[in-house]
PDB file of C-alpha atoms in Angstrom:
ATOM      1  CA  MET A   1     -19.264  -8.464 -12.604  1.00  0.00           C
ATOM      2  CA  LYS A   2     -19.262  -8.692  -8.844  1.00  0.00           C
ATOM      3  CA  ASN A   3     -16.057  -7.267  -7.214  1.00  0.00           C
ATOM      4  CA  ARG A   4     -14.261  -9.749  -5.447  1.00  0.00           C
ATOM      5  CA  ILE A   5     -10.920  -8.253  -4.387  1.00  0.00           C
ATOM      6  CA  ILE A   6     -10.724  -4.835  -2.955  1.00  0.00           C
ATOM      7  CA  THR A   7      -7.004  -3.070  -3.057  1.00  0.00           C
ATOM      8  CA  ILE A   8      -6.440   0.279  -1.176  1.00  0.00           C
ATOM      9  CA  SER A   9      -3.272   2.777  -1.468  1.00  0.00           C
ATOM     10  CA  ARG A  10      -2.996   5.258   1.196  1.00  0.00           C
ATOM     11  CA  GLU A  11      -1.830   8.380   1.846  1.00  0.00           C
ATOM     12  CA  PHE A  12       0.260   8.012   5.124  1.00  0.00           C
ATOM     13  CA  GLY A  13      -2.191   8.858   8.065  1.00  0.00           C
ATOM     14  CA  SER A  14      -5.829   8.922   5.475  1.00  0.00           C
ATOM     15  CA  GLY A  15      -7.240   5.818   7.965  1.00  0.00           C
ATOM     16  CA  GLY A  16      -6.685   3.762   4.544  1.00  0.00           C
ATOM     17  CA  ARG A  17      -5.671   1.232   6.562  1.00  0.00           C
ATOM     18  CA  THR A  18      -8.406   1.361   9.287  1.00  0.00           C
ATOM     19  CA  VAL A  19     -10.917   1.457   6.436  1.00  0.00           C
ATOM     20  CA  GLY A  20      -9.707  -1.717   4.758  1.00  0.00           C
ATOM     21  CA  ARG A  21     -10.024  -3.802   8.187  1.00  0.00           C
ATOM     22  CA  GLU A  22     -13.533  -2.135   8.746  1.00  0.00           C
ATOM     23  CA  VAL A  23     -14.439  -2.659   5.195  1.00  0.00           C
ATOM     24  CA  ALA A  24     -12.742  -6.512   5.002  1.00  0.00           C
ATOM     25  CA  ALA A  25     -15.028  -6.722   8.555  1.00  0.00           C
ATOM     26  CA  LYS A  26     -18.013  -5.720   7.258  1.00  0.00           C
ATOM     27  CA  LEU A  27     -18.041  -8.002   4.347  1.00  0.00           C
ATOM     28  CA  GLY A  28     -17.099 -11.466   6.345  1.00  0.00           C
ATOM     29  CA  ILE A  29     -13.276 -11.415   4.443  1.00  0.00           C
ATOM     30  CA  PRO A  30      -9.921 -11.126   5.010  1.00  0.00           C
ATOM     31  CA  CYS A  31      -7.807  -8.714   4.787  1.00  0.00           C
ATOM     32  CA  TYR A  32      -4.487  -8.691   4.128  1.00  0.00           C
ATOM     33  CA  ASP A  33      -2.253  -5.543   5.540  1.00  0.00           C
ATOM     34  CA  HIS A  34       0.325  -6.857   8.155  1.00  0.00           C
ATOM     35  CA  GLU A  35      -0.845 -10.490   7.331  1.00  0.00           C
ATOM     36  CA  LEU A  36       0.880 -10.066   4.022  1.00  0.00           C
ATOM     37  CA  ILE A  37       4.395  -9.065   5.678  1.00  0.00           C
ATOM     38  CA  ASP A  38       4.270 -12.466   7.085  1.00  0.00           C
ATOM     39  CA  LYS A  39       3.171 -14.598   4.165  1.00  0.00           C
ATOM     40  CA  ILE A  40       5.876 -12.738   2.028  1.00  0.00           C
ATOM     41  CA  ALA A  41       8.543 -13.339   4.872  1.00  0.00           C
ATOM     42  CA  GLU A  42       7.756 -17.076   4.908  1.00  0.00           C
ATOM     43  CA  GLU A  43       8.005 -17.166   1.027  1.00  0.00           C
ATOM     44  CA  SER A  44      11.011 -15.176   0.664  1.00  0.00           C
ATOM     45  CA  GLY A  45      12.717 -15.650   3.384  1.00  0.00           C
ATOM     46  CA  PHE A  46      13.583 -11.757   3.999  1.00  0.00           C
ATOM     47  CA  THR A  47      12.419 -10.160   7.570  1.00  0.00           C
ATOM     48  CA  ARG A  48       9.573  -9.091   8.091  1.00  0.00           C
ATOM     49  CA  GLU A  49      11.563  -5.562   9.543  1.00  0.00           C
ATOM     50  CA  TYR A  50      13.003  -5.433   6.459  1.00  0.00           C
ATOM     51  CA  ILE A  51       9.599  -6.335   4.205  1.00  0.00           C
ATOM     52  CA  ALA A  52       7.552  -3.556   6.178  1.00  0.00           C
ATOM     53  CA  GLU A  53       9.915  -1.180   5.321  1.00  0.00           C
ATOM     54  CA  ARG A  54      11.313  -1.580   2.326  1.00  0.00           C
ATOM     55  CA  GLY A  55       7.706  -3.506   0.694  1.00  0.00           C
ATOM     56  CA  GLU A  56       6.457  -0.578  -0.405  1.00  0.00           C
ATOM     57  CA  TYR A  57       8.455   2.331   0.471  1.00  0.00           C
ATOM     58  CA  ALA A  58      11.587   3.850  -1.331  1.00  0.00           C
ATOM     59  CA  SER A  59      14.827   3.882   1.309  1.00  0.00           C
ATOM     60  CA  HIS A  60      15.758   7.232   2.961  1.00  0.00           C
ATOM     61  CA  GLY A  61      17.494   9.548   0.751  1.00  0.00           C
ATOM     62  CA  SER A  62      17.601   9.222  -3.133  1.00  0.00           C
ATOM     63  CA  TRP A  63      15.264   6.564  -4.443  1.00  0.00           C
ATOM     64  CA  LEU A  64      16.961   5.743  -7.278  1.00  0.00           C
ATOM     65  CA  ALA A  65      20.195   5.811  -6.319  1.00  0.00           C
ATOM     66  CA  SER A  66      19.854   3.660  -3.180  1.00  0.00           C
ATOM     67  CA  ALA A  67      17.853   1.411  -6.095  1.00  0.00           C
ATOM     68  CA  LEU A  68      21.163   1.542  -8.687  1.00  0.00           C
ATOM     69  CA  SER A  69      23.429   1.174  -6.487  1.00  0.00           C
ATOM     70  CA  ASP A  70      22.169  -1.833  -4.316  1.00  0.00           C
ATOM     71  CA  ARG A  71      22.209  -4.255  -7.373  1.00  0.00           C
ATOM     72  CA  ASP A  72      24.766  -7.284  -8.199  1.00  0.00           C
ATOM     73  CA  TYR A  73      26.613  -7.958 -11.159  1.00  0.00           C
ATOM     74  CA  TYR A  74      23.554  -9.039 -13.317  1.00  0.00           C
ATOM     75  CA  GLY A  75      21.228  -5.667 -12.274  1.00  0.00           C
ATOM     76  CA  HIS A  76      19.055  -7.142  -9.497  1.00  0.00           C
ATOM     77  CA  SER A  77      18.725  -5.698  -5.672  1.00  0.00           C
ATOM     78  CA  ASN A  78      16.910  -7.429  -2.886  1.00  0.00           C
ATOM     79  CA  GLN A  79      14.549  -5.064  -3.456  1.00  0.00           C
ATOM     80  CA  ASP A  80      13.456  -6.641  -6.590  1.00  0.00           C
ATOM     81  CA  GLU A  81      13.934  -9.865  -4.977  1.00  0.00           C
ATOM     82  CA  LEU A  82      11.616  -8.596  -2.314  1.00  0.00           C
ATOM     83  CA  TRP A  83       9.225  -6.937  -5.446  1.00  0.00           C
ATOM     84  CA  LYS A  84       8.906 -10.735  -7.217  1.00  0.00           C
ATOM     85  CA  PHE A  85       7.904 -12.190  -3.660  1.00  0.00           C
ATOM     86  CA  GLN A  86       5.315  -9.391  -3.003  1.00  0.00           C
ATOM     87  CA  ARG A  87       3.817 -10.146  -6.555  1.00  0.00           C
ATOM     88  CA  LYS A  88       3.933 -13.673  -6.370  1.00  0.00           C
ATOM     89  CA  VAL A  89       1.276 -13.410  -3.175  1.00  0.00           C
ATOM     90  CA  ILE A  90       0.013 -10.437  -3.975  1.00  0.00           C
ATOM     91  CA  LEU A  91      -1.638 -12.535  -7.068  1.00  0.00           C
ATOM     92  CA  GLU A  92      -2.065 -15.875  -5.053  1.00  0.00           C
ATOM     93  CA  LEU A  93      -4.565 -14.755  -2.326  1.00  0.00           C
ATOM     94  CA  ALA A  94      -6.656 -12.789  -5.109  1.00  0.00           C
ATOM     95  CA  GLU A  95      -6.756 -16.154  -6.483  1.00  0.00           C
ATOM     96  CA  LYS A  96      -7.575 -18.520  -3.193  1.00  0.00           C
ATOM     97  CA  GLY A  97     -10.950 -16.091  -2.583  1.00  0.00           C
ATOM     98  CA  PRO A  98     -12.105 -12.570  -1.712  1.00  0.00           C
ATOM     99  CA  CYS A  99     -10.235  -9.966   0.179  1.00  0.00           C
ATOM    100  CA  VAL A 100      -8.916  -6.765   0.839  1.00  0.00           C
ATOM    101  CA  ILE A 101      -5.336  -6.087   0.215  1.00  0.00           C
ATOM    102  CA  VAL A 102      -3.839  -2.395   1.642  1.00  0.00           C
ATOM    103  CA  GLY A 103      -0.985  -1.398   0.189  1.00  0.00           C
ATOM    104  CA  ARG A 104       1.867  -3.134  -1.465  1.00  0.00           C
ATOM    105  CA  CYS A 105       1.135  -1.955  -5.020  1.00  0.00           C
ATOM    106  CA  ALA A 106      -1.854  -4.418  -5.167  1.00  0.00           C
ATOM    107  CA  ASP A 107      -4.044  -2.022  -7.193  1.00  0.00           C
ATOM    108  CA  TYR A 108      -1.204  -1.972 -10.002  1.00  0.00           C
ATOM    109  CA  ILE A 109      -0.477  -5.644  -9.652  1.00  0.00           C
ATOM    110  CA  LEU A 110      -3.992  -7.056  -9.748  1.00  0.00           C
ATOM    111  CA  LYS A 111      -4.835  -4.486 -12.735  1.00  0.00           C
ATOM    112  CA  ASP A 112      -5.931  -6.674 -15.065  1.00  0.00           C
ATOM    113  CA  LYS A 113      -8.416  -8.412 -12.736  1.00  0.00           C
ATOM    114  CA  GLN A 114     -12.308  -7.869 -14.017  1.00  0.00           C
ATOM    115  CA  ASP A 115     -13.317  -8.922 -10.323  1.00  0.00           C
ATOM    116  CA  CYS A 116     -10.599  -6.294  -8.165  1.00  0.00           C
ATOM    117  CA  LEU A 117     -12.142  -3.153  -6.629  1.00  0.00           C
ATOM    118  CA  SER A 118      -9.106  -0.637  -6.342  1.00  0.00           C
ATOM    119  CA  VAL A 119      -9.050   2.362  -4.582  1.00  0.00           C
ATOM    120  CA  PHE A 120      -6.922   5.435  -2.776  1.00  0.00           C
ATOM    121  CA  ILE A 121      -7.942   7.076  -0.085  1.00  0.00           C
ATOM    122  CA  HIS A 122      -6.721  10.265   0.943  1.00  0.00           C
ATOM    123  CA  SER A 123      -7.193  13.052   3.155  1.00  0.00           C
ATOM    124  CA  ASP A 124      -5.625  17.090   3.758  1.00  0.00           C
ATOM    125  CA  LEU A 125      -2.438  16.845   5.436  1.00  0.00           C
ATOM    126  CA  GLU A 126      -3.920  18.714   8.461  1.00  0.00           C
ATOM    127  CA  LYS A 127      -6.470  16.095   8.848  1.00  0.00           C
ATOM    128  CA  ARG A 128      -3.571  13.600   8.898  1.00  0.00           C
ATOM    129  CA  ALA A 129      -1.370  15.079  10.966  1.00  0.00           C
ATOM    130  CA  GLN A 130      -4.010  15.042  14.055  1.00  0.00           C
ATOM    131  CA  ARG A 131      -4.868  11.404  13.086  1.00  0.00           C
ATOM    132  CA  ILE A 132      -0.808  10.135  13.078  1.00  0.00           C
ATOM    133  CA  VAL A 133      -0.693  12.324  16.375  1.00  0.00           C
ATOM    134  CA  GLU A 134      -3.772  10.678  17.989  1.00  0.00           C
ATOM    135  CA  GLN A 135      -4.024   7.278  16.340  1.00  0.00           C
ATOM    136  CA  TYR A 136      -0.169   6.725  16.568  1.00  0.00           C
ATOM    137  CA  GLY A 137       1.512   8.976  19.284  1.00  0.00           C
ATOM    138  CA  GLU A 138       3.824  11.459  16.926  1.00  0.00           C
ATOM    139  CA  ARG A 139       4.651  14.071  18.510  1.00  0.00           C
ATOM    140  CA  PRO A 140       2.538  17.162  17.604  1.00  0.00           C
ATOM    141  CA  GLU A 141       5.642  19.640  16.742  1.00  0.00           C
ATOM    142  CA  THR A 142       6.977  16.860  13.755  1.00  0.00           C
ATOM    143  CA  PRO A 143       4.455  15.385  11.744  1.00  0.00           C
ATOM    144  CA  GLN A 144       3.923  16.688   8.889  1.00  0.00           C
ATOM    145  CA  LYS A 145       6.956  16.174   8.333  1.00  0.00           C
ATOM    146  CA  ARG A 146       6.926  13.093   8.365  1.00  0.00           C
ATOM    147  CA  LEU A 147       3.341  12.496   6.500  1.00  0.00           C
ATOM    148  CA  LYS A 148       5.254  14.072   3.556  1.00  0.00           C
ATOM    149  CA  ASP A 149       8.610  11.923   3.891  1.00  0.00           C
ATOM    150  CA  LYS A 150       6.398   8.841   4.337  1.00  0.00           C
ATOM    151  CA  ASP A 151       4.011   9.751   0.991  1.00  0.00           C
ATOM    152  CA  LYS A 152       7.302  10.706  -0.808  1.00  0.00           C
ATOM    153  CA  ARG A 153       8.850   7.241  -0.342  1.00  0.00           C
ATOM    154  CA  ARG A 154       5.551   4.996  -1.318  1.00  0.00           C
ATOM    155  CA  ALA A 155       5.262   7.408  -4.241  1.00  0.00           C
ATOM    156  CA  ALA A 156       8.855   6.909  -5.675  1.00  0.00           C
ATOM    157  CA  TYR A 157       8.587   2.986  -5.006  1.00  0.00           C
ATOM    158  CA  TYR A 158       5.108   3.254  -6.410  1.00  0.00           C
ATOM    159  CA  GLN A 159       6.607   4.795  -9.680  1.00  0.00           C
ATOM    160  CA  PHE A 160       9.759   3.128  -9.865  1.00  0.00           C
ATOM    161  CA  TYR A 161       7.962  -0.802 -10.113  1.00  0.00           C
ATOM    162  CA  THR A 162       4.277   0.444 -11.475  1.00  0.00           C
ATOM    163  CA  GLU A 163       5.725   3.199 -14.337  1.00  0.00           C
ATOM    164  CA  ARG A 164       2.498   5.087 -12.813  1.00  0.00           C
ATOM    165  CA  LYS A 165       2.147   7.654 -10.534  1.00  0.00           C
ATOM    166  CA  TRP A 166       1.055   7.166  -7.045  1.00  0.00           C
ATOM    167  CA  GLY A 167      -2.441   8.815  -6.458  1.00  0.00           C
ATOM    168  CA  ALA A 168      -3.085   9.680  -9.542  1.00  0.00           C
ATOM    169  CA  VAL A 169      -6.796   8.943 -10.152  1.00  0.00           C
ATOM    170  CA  GLN A 170      -6.801   7.210 -13.231  1.00  0.00           C
ATOM    171  CA  ASN A 171      -4.940   4.357 -11.721  1.00  0.00           C
ATOM    172  CA  TYR A 172      -8.509   3.772  -9.257  1.00  0.00           C
ATOM    173  CA  ASP A 173     -11.673   2.980  -9.421  1.00  0.00           C
ATOM    174  CA  ILE A 174     -12.674   5.169  -6.857  1.00  0.00           C
ATOM    175  CA  THR A 175     -10.768   7.709  -4.534  1.00  0.00           C
ATOM    176  CA  LEU A 176     -12.333   8.699  -1.419  1.00  0.00           C
ATOM    177  CA  ASN A 177     -11.281  11.938   0.525  1.00  0.00           C
ATOM    178  CA  SER A 178     -11.339  10.131   4.194  1.00  0.00           C
ATOM    179  CA  GLY A 179     -11.114  13.265   5.917  1.00  0.00           C
ATOM    180  CA  SER A 180     -14.367  15.142   4.949  1.00  0.00           C
ATOM    181  CA  LEU A 181     -16.169  11.998   4.273  1.00  0.00           C
ATOM    182  CA  GLY A 182     -15.150   9.813   7.261  1.00  0.00           C
ATOM    183  CA  ILE A 183     -13.792   6.376   8.426  1.00  0.00           C
ATOM    184  CA  GLU A 184     -17.107   5.063   8.336  1.00  0.00           C
ATOM    185  CA  LYS A 185     -18.943   6.791   5.195  1.00  0.00           C
ATOM    186  CA  CYS A 186     -15.780   5.137   3.484  1.00  0.00           C
ATOM    187  CA  VAL A 187     -16.406   1.917   4.474  1.00  0.00           C
ATOM    188  CA  GLU A 188     -19.906   2.228   3.873  1.00  0.00           C
ATOM    189  CA  ILE A 189     -19.810   2.795   0.271  1.00  0.00           C
ATOM    190  CA  LEU A 190     -16.962   0.369  -0.512  1.00  0.00           C
ATOM    191  CA  ALA A 191     -19.018  -2.076   1.094  1.00  0.00           C
ATOM    192  CA  SER A 192     -21.861  -0.796  -1.218  1.00  0.00           C
ATOM    193  CA  LEU A 193     -19.734  -1.010  -4.360  1.00  0.00           C
ATOM    194  CA  TYR A 194     -18.125  -4.373  -3.106  1.00  0.00           C
TER     195      TYR A 194
END
């Protein structure tokens, strides 16, 4: 069956967002990344900043402690409400037409869709550190700490809401090492699989 949707999960600094945007541009289909944040904000009433920070990352500190302490009498939290809106928006976008969706557990949310290609982009720590220094202006003294923190928070969030291990190859149709393949080759491979 032809793939209509591509979901891209990625390690922080691996270039997954760039790969997603370039694949979408090459295929002439929409890419939802920051645009997804805007759509979730419209639906939910949560601020864009809250969604950007809490829509795919566990909060700082202990994720489990934070997730449990933030719950109301019925066991619900703002994070749970955000998850519901995020899931709803991703499902609607997938039904609307072909697209690339970056992050936000889209691979899990769309796991039962036959026409969805789920991708994980990764790279070694040194290449990711170099990338965030060059691309995001991170200070050269601290990028590894930031990378590890972001990845740890993504992994905790992913595991909490999906009950699966983030980055485990069994969860994806394909994993690509952008550090060894390069961004352009990753784009070429995904466009050809589409």
